[in-house]
């Protein structure tokens, strides 16, 4: 199993990438079904979906594409993992929402929240281990950090406060789950990365896609360091 997790073969990395994206979509669905609040970006997608009438997954794809457009002026270049994330996580989240019933009691809400966070951590570690490019949101963050010279925490906080406020105003669900996500997902992903043998500091594999991502950056690597996808 360990040889699979640390393999540098492109075929194995692609399996890890798509397994991670699939599980990530299911994790998002669990967090949303908990009714206790989700990540800031998912609050935004939820709010836009309620206003537009589109499905949550479709809205997630649209938001991701819009975020990618902001990469142009800050000169970020996508990798294969970037495009896969943009197009697939929303699809997988919609599937998860179909398969997962809404929580109607506190026990199920807590289970959905805890299970969603744990699954998201595993999914993130798989995605990080693929090393195939940053996701749209983390690429936006790192690009703005590079262009503005501001600390990561300032840029990340500004982005997430903005998107969660807009999402809430549009009808997205903000609750205890949003706070738990913000404070708990980083440590959980660190544990998952350790278990799944992901070593960011020594991973020098190039992304065999449109470009190499910025040094030390991956979609969910951004989560493990500063917050979320």
PDB file of N, CA, C and O in Angstrom, residues 41 67 70-71 74-78 82 133-156 159 212-223 225-226 228-229:
ATOM      1  N   UNK A  41     -16.045  28.811   1.092  1.00  0.00           N
ATOM      2  CA  UNK A  41     -16.316  28.745  -0.346  1.00  0.00           C
ATOM      3  C   UNK A  41     -17.589  27.954  -0.641  1.00  0.00           C
ATOM      4  O   UNK A  41     -18.318  28.256  -1.585  1.00  0.00           O
ATOM      5  N   UNK A  67     -13.084  32.057 -10.532  1.00  0.00           N
ATOM      6  CA  UNK A  67     -11.843  32.224  -9.775  1.00  0.00           C
ATOM      7  C   UNK A  67     -10.631  32.057 -10.692  1.00  0.00           C
ATOM      8  O   UNK A  67      -9.654  32.810 -10.593  1.00  0.00           O
ATOM      9  N   UNK A  70      -9.541  35.100 -12.474  1.00  0.00           N
ATOM     10  CA  UNK A  70      -8.737  36.030 -11.678  1.00  0.00           C
ATOM     11  C   UNK A  70      -7.256  35.643 -11.667  1.00  0.00           C
ATOM     12  O   UNK A  70      -6.417  36.436 -11.236  1.00  0.00           O
ATOM     13  N   UNK A  71      -6.961  34.441 -12.113  1.00  0.00           N
ATOM     14  CA  UNK A  71      -5.558  34.030 -12.232  1.00  0.00           C
ATOM     15  C   UNK A  71      -4.832  34.816 -13.324  1.00  0.00           C
ATOM     16  O   UNK A  71      -3.613  34.979 -13.273  1.00  0.00           O
ATOM     17  N   UNK A  74      -2.983  38.013 -12.248  1.00  0.00           N
ATOM     18  CA  UNK A  74      -1.923  37.752 -11.272  1.00  0.00           C
ATOM     19  C   UNK A  74      -0.931  36.708 -11.799  1.00  0.00           C
ATOM     20  O   UNK A  74      -0.065  36.232 -11.071  1.00  0.00           O
ATOM     21  N   UNK A  75      -1.104  36.308 -13.053  1.00  0.00           N
ATOM     22  CA  UNK A  75      -0.140  35.477 -13.779  1.00  0.00           C
ATOM     23  C   UNK A  75       0.087  34.108 -13.144  1.00  0.00           C
ATOM     24  O   UNK A  75       1.215  33.634 -13.051  1.00  0.00           O
ATOM     25  N   UNK A  76      -0.984  33.490 -12.728  1.00  0.00           N
ATOM     26  CA  UNK A  76      -0.925  32.110 -12.270  1.00  0.00           C
ATOM     27  C   UNK A  76      -1.241  31.187 -13.436  1.00  0.00           C
ATOM     28  O   UNK A  76      -2.049  31.530 -14.308  1.00  0.00           O
ATOM     29  N   UNK A  77      -0.614  30.019 -13.455  1.00  0.00           N
ATOM     30  CA  UNK A  77      -0.846  29.066 -14.530  1.00  0.00           C
ATOM     31  C   UNK A  77      -1.354  27.738 -13.973  1.00  0.00           C
ATOM     32  O   UNK A  77      -0.781  27.211 -13.032  1.00  0.00           O
ATOM     33  N   UNK A  78      -2.428  27.211 -14.557  1.00  0.00           N
ATOM     34  CA  UNK A  78      -3.031  25.984 -14.023  1.00  0.00           C
ATOM     35  C   UNK A  78      -2.268  24.726 -14.407  1.00  0.00           C
ATOM     36  O   UNK A  78      -1.571  24.678 -15.422  1.00  0.00           O
ATOM     37  N   UNK A  82      -5.476  21.314 -11.384  1.00  0.00           N
ATOM     38  CA  UNK A  82      -6.295  22.526 -11.310  1.00  0.00           C
ATOM     39  C   UNK A  82      -7.565  22.369 -12.139  1.00  0.00           C
ATOM     40  O   UNK A  82      -8.680  22.635 -11.672  1.00  0.00           O
ATOM     41  N   UNK A 133      -0.817  20.040  -9.393  1.00  0.00           N
ATOM     42  CA  UNK A 133      -1.191  21.436  -9.615  1.00  0.00           C
ATOM     43  C   UNK A 133      -2.133  21.976  -8.563  1.00  0.00           C
ATOM     44  O   UNK A 133      -2.919  21.230  -7.990  1.00  0.00           O
ATOM     45  N   UNK A 134      -2.082  23.275  -8.302  1.00  0.00           N
ATOM     46  CA  UNK A 134      -2.934  23.899  -7.288  1.00  0.00           C
ATOM     47  C   UNK A 134      -4.376  24.010  -7.747  1.00  0.00           C
ATOM     48  O   UNK A 134      -4.662  24.046  -8.931  1.00  0.00           O
ATOM     49  N   UNK A 135      -5.275  24.054  -6.796  1.00  0.00           N
ATOM     50  CA  UNK A 135      -6.675  24.268  -7.128  1.00  0.00           C
ATOM     51  C   UNK A 135      -6.952  25.744  -7.341  1.00  0.00           C
ATOM     52  O   UNK A 135      -6.125  26.604  -7.013  1.00  0.00           O
ATOM     53  N   UNK A 136      -8.110  26.077  -7.897  1.00  0.00           N
ATOM     54  CA  UNK A 136      -8.416  27.472  -8.229  1.00  0.00           C
ATOM     55  C   UNK A 136      -8.293  28.435  -7.062  1.00  0.00           C
ATOM     56  O   UNK A 136      -7.705  29.514  -7.183  1.00  0.00           O
ATOM     57  N   UNK A 137      -8.806  28.054  -5.902  1.00  0.00           N
ATOM     58  CA  UNK A 137      -8.846  28.979  -4.781  1.00  0.00           C
ATOM     59  C   UNK A 137      -7.474  29.200  -4.156  1.00  0.00           C
ATOM     60  O   UNK A 137      -7.117  30.323  -3.800  1.00  0.00           O
ATOM     61  N   UNK A 138      -6.708  28.127  -4.019  1.00  0.00           N
ATOM     62  CA  UNK A 138      -5.362  28.294  -3.467  1.00  0.00           C
ATOM     63  C   UNK A 138      -4.441  29.004  -4.447  1.00  0.00           C
ATOM     64  O   UNK A 138      -3.544  29.738  -4.045  1.00  0.00           O
ATOM     65  N   UNK A 139      -4.650  28.779  -5.736  1.00  0.00           N
ATOM     66  CA  UNK A 139      -3.859  29.507  -6.723  1.00  0.00           C
ATOM     67  C   UNK A 139      -4.135  31.003  -6.661  1.00  0.00           C
ATOM     68  O   UNK A 139      -3.224  31.827  -6.804  1.00  0.00           O
ATOM     69  N   UNK A 140      -5.403  31.357  -6.434  1.00  0.00           N
ATOM     70  CA  UNK A 140      -5.752  32.769  -6.266  1.00  0.00           C
ATOM     71  C   UNK A 140      -5.039  33.346  -5.054  1.00  0.00           C
ATOM     72  O   UNK A 140      -4.450  34.441  -5.115  1.00  0.00           O
ATOM     73  N   UNK A 141      -5.057  32.591  -3.958  1.00  0.00           N
ATOM     74  CA  UNK A 141      -4.418  33.068  -2.738  1.00  0.00           C
ATOM     75  C   UNK A 141      -2.916  33.277  -2.935  1.00  0.00           C
ATOM     76  O   UNK A 141      -2.388  34.346  -2.619  1.00  0.00           O
ATOM     77  N   UNK A 142      -2.228  32.267  -3.461  1.00  0.00           N
ATOM     78  CA  UNK A 142      -0.778  32.370  -3.600  1.00  0.00           C
ATOM     79  C   UNK A 142      -0.390  33.447  -4.607  1.00  0.00           C
ATOM     80  O   UNK A 142       0.619  34.130  -4.443  1.00  0.00           O
ATOM     81  N   UNK A 143      -1.219  33.608  -5.651  1.00  0.00           N
ATOM     82  CA  UNK A 143      -0.944  34.660  -6.626  1.00  0.00           C
ATOM     83  C   UNK A 143      -1.060  36.046  -6.011  1.00  0.00           C
ATOM     84  O   UNK A 143      -0.228  36.922  -6.259  1.00  0.00           O
ATOM     85  N   UNK A 144      -2.100  36.235  -5.191  1.00  0.00           N
ATOM     86  CA  UNK A 144      -2.276  37.532  -4.532  1.00  0.00           C
ATOM     87  C   UNK A 144      -1.169  37.792  -3.508  1.00  0.00           C
ATOM     88  O   UNK A 144      -0.710  38.925  -3.351  1.00  0.00           O
ATOM     89  N   UNK A 145      -0.750  36.746  -2.807  1.00  0.00           N
ATOM     90  CA  UNK A 145       0.364  36.898  -1.867  1.00  0.00           C
ATOM     91  C   UNK A 145       1.610  37.368  -2.609  1.00  0.00           C
ATOM     92  O   UNK A 145       2.321  38.287  -2.176  1.00  0.00           O
ATOM     93  N   UNK A 146       1.877  36.744  -3.763  1.00  0.00           N
ATOM     94  CA  UNK A 146       3.063  37.102  -4.539  1.00  0.00           C
ATOM     95  C   UNK A 146       2.981  38.524  -5.083  1.00  0.00           C
ATOM     96  O   UNK A 146       3.983  39.243  -5.121  1.00  0.00           O
ATOM     97  N   UNK A 147       1.788  38.941  -5.504  1.00  0.00           N
ATOM     98  CA  UNK A 147       1.639  40.256  -6.131  1.00  0.00           C
ATOM     99  C   UNK A 147       1.528  41.393  -5.122  1.00  0.00           C
ATOM    100  O   UNK A 147       1.948  42.514  -5.405  1.00  0.00           O
ATOM    101  N   UNK A 148       0.938  41.116  -3.975  1.00  0.00           N
ATOM    102  CA  UNK A 148       0.723  42.191  -3.002  1.00  0.00           C
ATOM    103  C   UNK A 148       1.814  42.269  -1.943  1.00  0.00           C
ATOM    104  O   UNK A 148       1.990  43.305  -1.303  1.00  0.00           O
ATOM    105  N   UNK A 149       2.502  41.165  -1.726  1.00  0.00           N
ATOM    106  CA  UNK A 149       3.520  41.142  -0.687  1.00  0.00           C
ATOM    107  C   UNK A 149       2.954  41.003   0.712  1.00  0.00           C
ATOM    108  O   UNK A 149       3.688  41.080   1.702  1.00  0.00           O
ATOM    109  N   UNK A 150       1.645  40.777   0.819  1.00  0.00           N
ATOM    110  CA  UNK A 150       1.004  40.616   2.125  1.00  0.00           C
ATOM    111  C   UNK A 150       1.195  39.183   2.640  1.00  0.00           C
ATOM    112  O   UNK A 150       1.374  38.255   1.859  1.00  0.00           O
ATOM    113  N   UNK A 151       1.165  38.985   3.967  1.00  0.00           N
ATOM    114  CA  UNK A 151       1.294  37.639   4.523  1.00  0.00           C
ATOM    115  C   UNK A 151       0.149  36.737   4.059  1.00  0.00           C
ATOM    116  O   UNK A 151      -0.953  37.216   3.755  1.00  0.00           O
ATOM    117  N   UNK A 152       0.430  35.436   4.041  1.00  0.00           N
ATOM    118  CA  UNK A 152      -0.584  34.475   3.624  1.00  0.00           C
ATOM    119  C   UNK A 152      -1.849  34.605   4.458  1.00  0.00           C
ATOM    120  O   UNK A 152      -2.963  34.606   3.931  1.00  0.00           O
ATOM    121  N   UNK A 153      -1.687  34.733   5.786  1.00  0.00           N
ATOM    122  CA  UNK A 153      -2.875  34.746   6.636  1.00  0.00           C
ATOM    123  C   UNK A 153      -3.755  35.958   6.369  1.00  0.00           C
ATOM    124  O   UNK A 153      -4.986  35.880   6.450  1.00  0.00           O
ATOM    125  N   UNK A 154      -3.141  37.092   5.993  1.00  0.00           N
ATOM    126  CA  UNK A 154      -3.921  38.292   5.695  1.00  0.00           C
ATOM    127  C   UNK A 154      -4.731  38.093   4.419  1.00  0.00           C
ATOM    128  O   UNK A 154      -5.944  38.365   4.375  1.00  0.00           O
ATOM    129  N   UNK A 155      -4.072  37.597   3.387  1.00  0.00           N
ATOM    130  CA  UNK A 155      -4.751  37.388   2.107  1.00  0.00           C
ATOM    131  C   UNK A 155      -5.824  36.326   2.241  1.00  0.00           C
ATOM    132  O   UNK A 155      -6.967  36.497   1.786  1.00  0.00           O
ATOM    133  N   UNK A 156      -5.473  35.197   2.879  1.00  0.00           N
ATOM    134  CA  UNK A 156      -6.437  34.109   3.025  1.00  0.00           C
ATOM    135  C   UNK A 156      -7.643  34.552   3.843  1.00  0.00           C
ATOM    136  O   UNK A 156      -8.804  34.268   3.487  1.00  0.00           O
ATOM    137  N   UNK A 159      -9.895  36.888   1.809  1.00  0.00           N
ATOM    138  CA  UNK A 159     -10.667  36.158   0.799  1.00  0.00           C
ATOM    139  C   UNK A 159     -11.812  35.400   1.449  1.00  0.00           C
ATOM    140  O   UNK A 159     -12.971  35.477   1.009  1.00  0.00           O
ATOM    141  N   UNK A 212       3.931  24.023 -14.418  1.00  0.00           N
ATOM    142  CA  UNK A 212       4.257  23.647 -13.064  1.00  0.00           C
ATOM    143  C   UNK A 212       3.573  24.619 -12.109  1.00  0.00           C
ATOM    144  O   UNK A 212       3.569  25.818 -12.338  1.00  0.00           O
ATOM    145  N   UNK A 213       3.003  24.087 -11.005  1.00  0.00           N
ATOM    146  CA  UNK A 213       2.412  24.991 -10.032  1.00  0.00           C
ATOM    147  C   UNK A 213       3.486  25.730  -9.280  1.00  0.00           C
ATOM    148  O   UNK A 213       4.651  25.371  -9.322  1.00  0.00           O
ATOM    149  N   UNK A 214       3.076  26.780  -8.599  1.00  0.00           N
ATOM    150  CA  UNK A 214       4.012  27.530  -7.782  1.00  0.00           C
ATOM    151  C   UNK A 214       4.632  26.615  -6.740  1.00  0.00           C
ATOM    152  O   UNK A 214       4.003  25.692  -6.250  1.00  0.00           O
ATOM    153  N   UNK A 215       5.894  26.872  -6.405  1.00  0.00           N
ATOM    154  CA  UNK A 215       6.630  25.999  -5.500  1.00  0.00           C
ATOM    155  C   UNK A 215       5.896  25.835  -4.191  1.00  0.00           C
ATOM    156  O   UNK A 215       5.468  26.793  -3.564  1.00  0.00           O
ATOM    157  N   UNK A 216       5.756  24.547  -3.759  1.00  0.00           N
ATOM    158  CA  UNK A 216       5.165  24.270  -2.464  1.00  0.00           C
ATOM    159  C   UNK A 216       3.664  24.408  -2.401  1.00  0.00           C
ATOM    160  O   UNK A 216       3.089  24.419  -1.335  1.00  0.00           O
ATOM    161  N   UNK A 217       3.004  24.505  -3.574  1.00  0.00           N
ATOM    162  CA  UNK A 217       1.571  24.764  -3.567  1.00  0.00           C
ATOM    163  C   UNK A 217       0.835  23.611  -4.197  1.00  0.00           C
ATOM    164  O   UNK A 217       1.229  23.088  -5.221  1.00  0.00           O
ATOM    165  N   UNK A 218      -0.250  23.219  -3.598  1.00  0.00           N
ATOM    166  CA  UNK A 218      -1.189  22.296  -4.204  1.00  0.00           C
ATOM    167  C   UNK A 218      -2.566  22.664  -3.708  1.00  0.00           C
ATOM    168  O   UNK A 218      -2.695  23.390  -2.728  1.00  0.00           O
ATOM    169  N   UNK A 219      -3.612  22.141  -4.368  1.00  0.00           N
ATOM    170  CA  UNK A 219      -4.964  22.537  -3.998  1.00  0.00           C
ATOM    171  C   UNK A 219      -5.216  22.327  -2.530  1.00  0.00           C
ATOM    172  O   UNK A 219      -5.561  23.231  -1.808  1.00  0.00           O
ATOM    173  N   UNK A 220      -5.056  21.114  -2.083  1.00  0.00           N
ATOM    174  CA  UNK A 220      -5.341  20.885  -0.695  1.00  0.00           C
ATOM    175  C   UNK A 220      -4.147  21.120   0.191  1.00  0.00           C
ATOM    176  O   UNK A 220      -4.271  21.185   1.396  1.00  0.00           O
ATOM    177  N   UNK A 221      -2.966  21.281  -0.390  1.00  0.00           N
ATOM    178  CA  UNK A 221      -1.839  21.691   0.448  1.00  0.00           C
ATOM    179  C   UNK A 221      -2.145  23.029   1.080  1.00  0.00           C
ATOM    180  O   UNK A 221      -1.791  23.298   2.208  1.00  0.00           O
ATOM    181  N   UNK A 222      -2.850  23.873   0.326  1.00  0.00           N
ATOM    182  CA  UNK A 222      -3.238  25.136   0.898  1.00  0.00           C
ATOM    183  C   UNK A 222      -4.133  24.942   2.099  1.00  0.00           C
ATOM    184  O   UNK A 222      -4.073  25.688   3.066  1.00  0.00           O
ATOM    185  N   UNK A 223      -4.950  23.918   2.041  1.00  0.00           N
ATOM    186  CA  UNK A 223      -5.804  23.638   3.179  1.00  0.00           C
ATOM    187  C   UNK A 223      -4.958  23.269   4.388  1.00  0.00           C
ATOM    188  O   UNK A 223      -5.175  23.751   5.475  1.00  0.00           O
ATOM    189  N   UNK A 225      -2.118  24.019   5.291  1.00  0.00           N
ATOM    190  CA  UNK A 225      -1.346  25.083   5.883  1.00  0.00           C
ATOM    191  C   UNK A 225      -2.237  26.201   6.388  1.00  0.00           C
ATOM    192  O   UNK A 225      -2.049  26.734   7.468  1.00  0.00           O
ATOM    193  N   UNK A 226      -3.243  26.576   5.602  1.00  0.00           N
ATOM    194  CA  UNK A 226      -3.978  27.789   5.955  1.00  0.00           C
ATOM    195  C   UNK A 226      -5.492  27.679   5.945  1.00  0.00           C
ATOM    196  O   UNK A 226      -6.160  28.625   6.286  1.00  0.00           O
ATOM    197  N   UNK A 228      -8.526  25.824   3.546  1.00  0.00           N
ATOM    198  CA  UNK A 228      -9.403  24.993   2.763  1.00  0.00           C
ATOM    199  C   UNK A 228      -9.032  24.967   1.301  1.00  0.00           C
ATOM    200  O   UNK A 228      -8.086  25.598   0.887  1.00  0.00           O
ATOM    201  N   UNK A 229      -9.884  24.291   0.537  1.00  0.00           N
ATOM    202  CA  UNK A 229      -9.485  24.067  -0.846  1.00  0.00           C
ATOM    203  C   UNK A 229      -9.373  25.323  -1.677  1.00  0.00           C
ATOM    204  O   UNK A 229     -10.117  26.145  -1.887  1.00  0.00           O
TER     205      UNK A 229
END
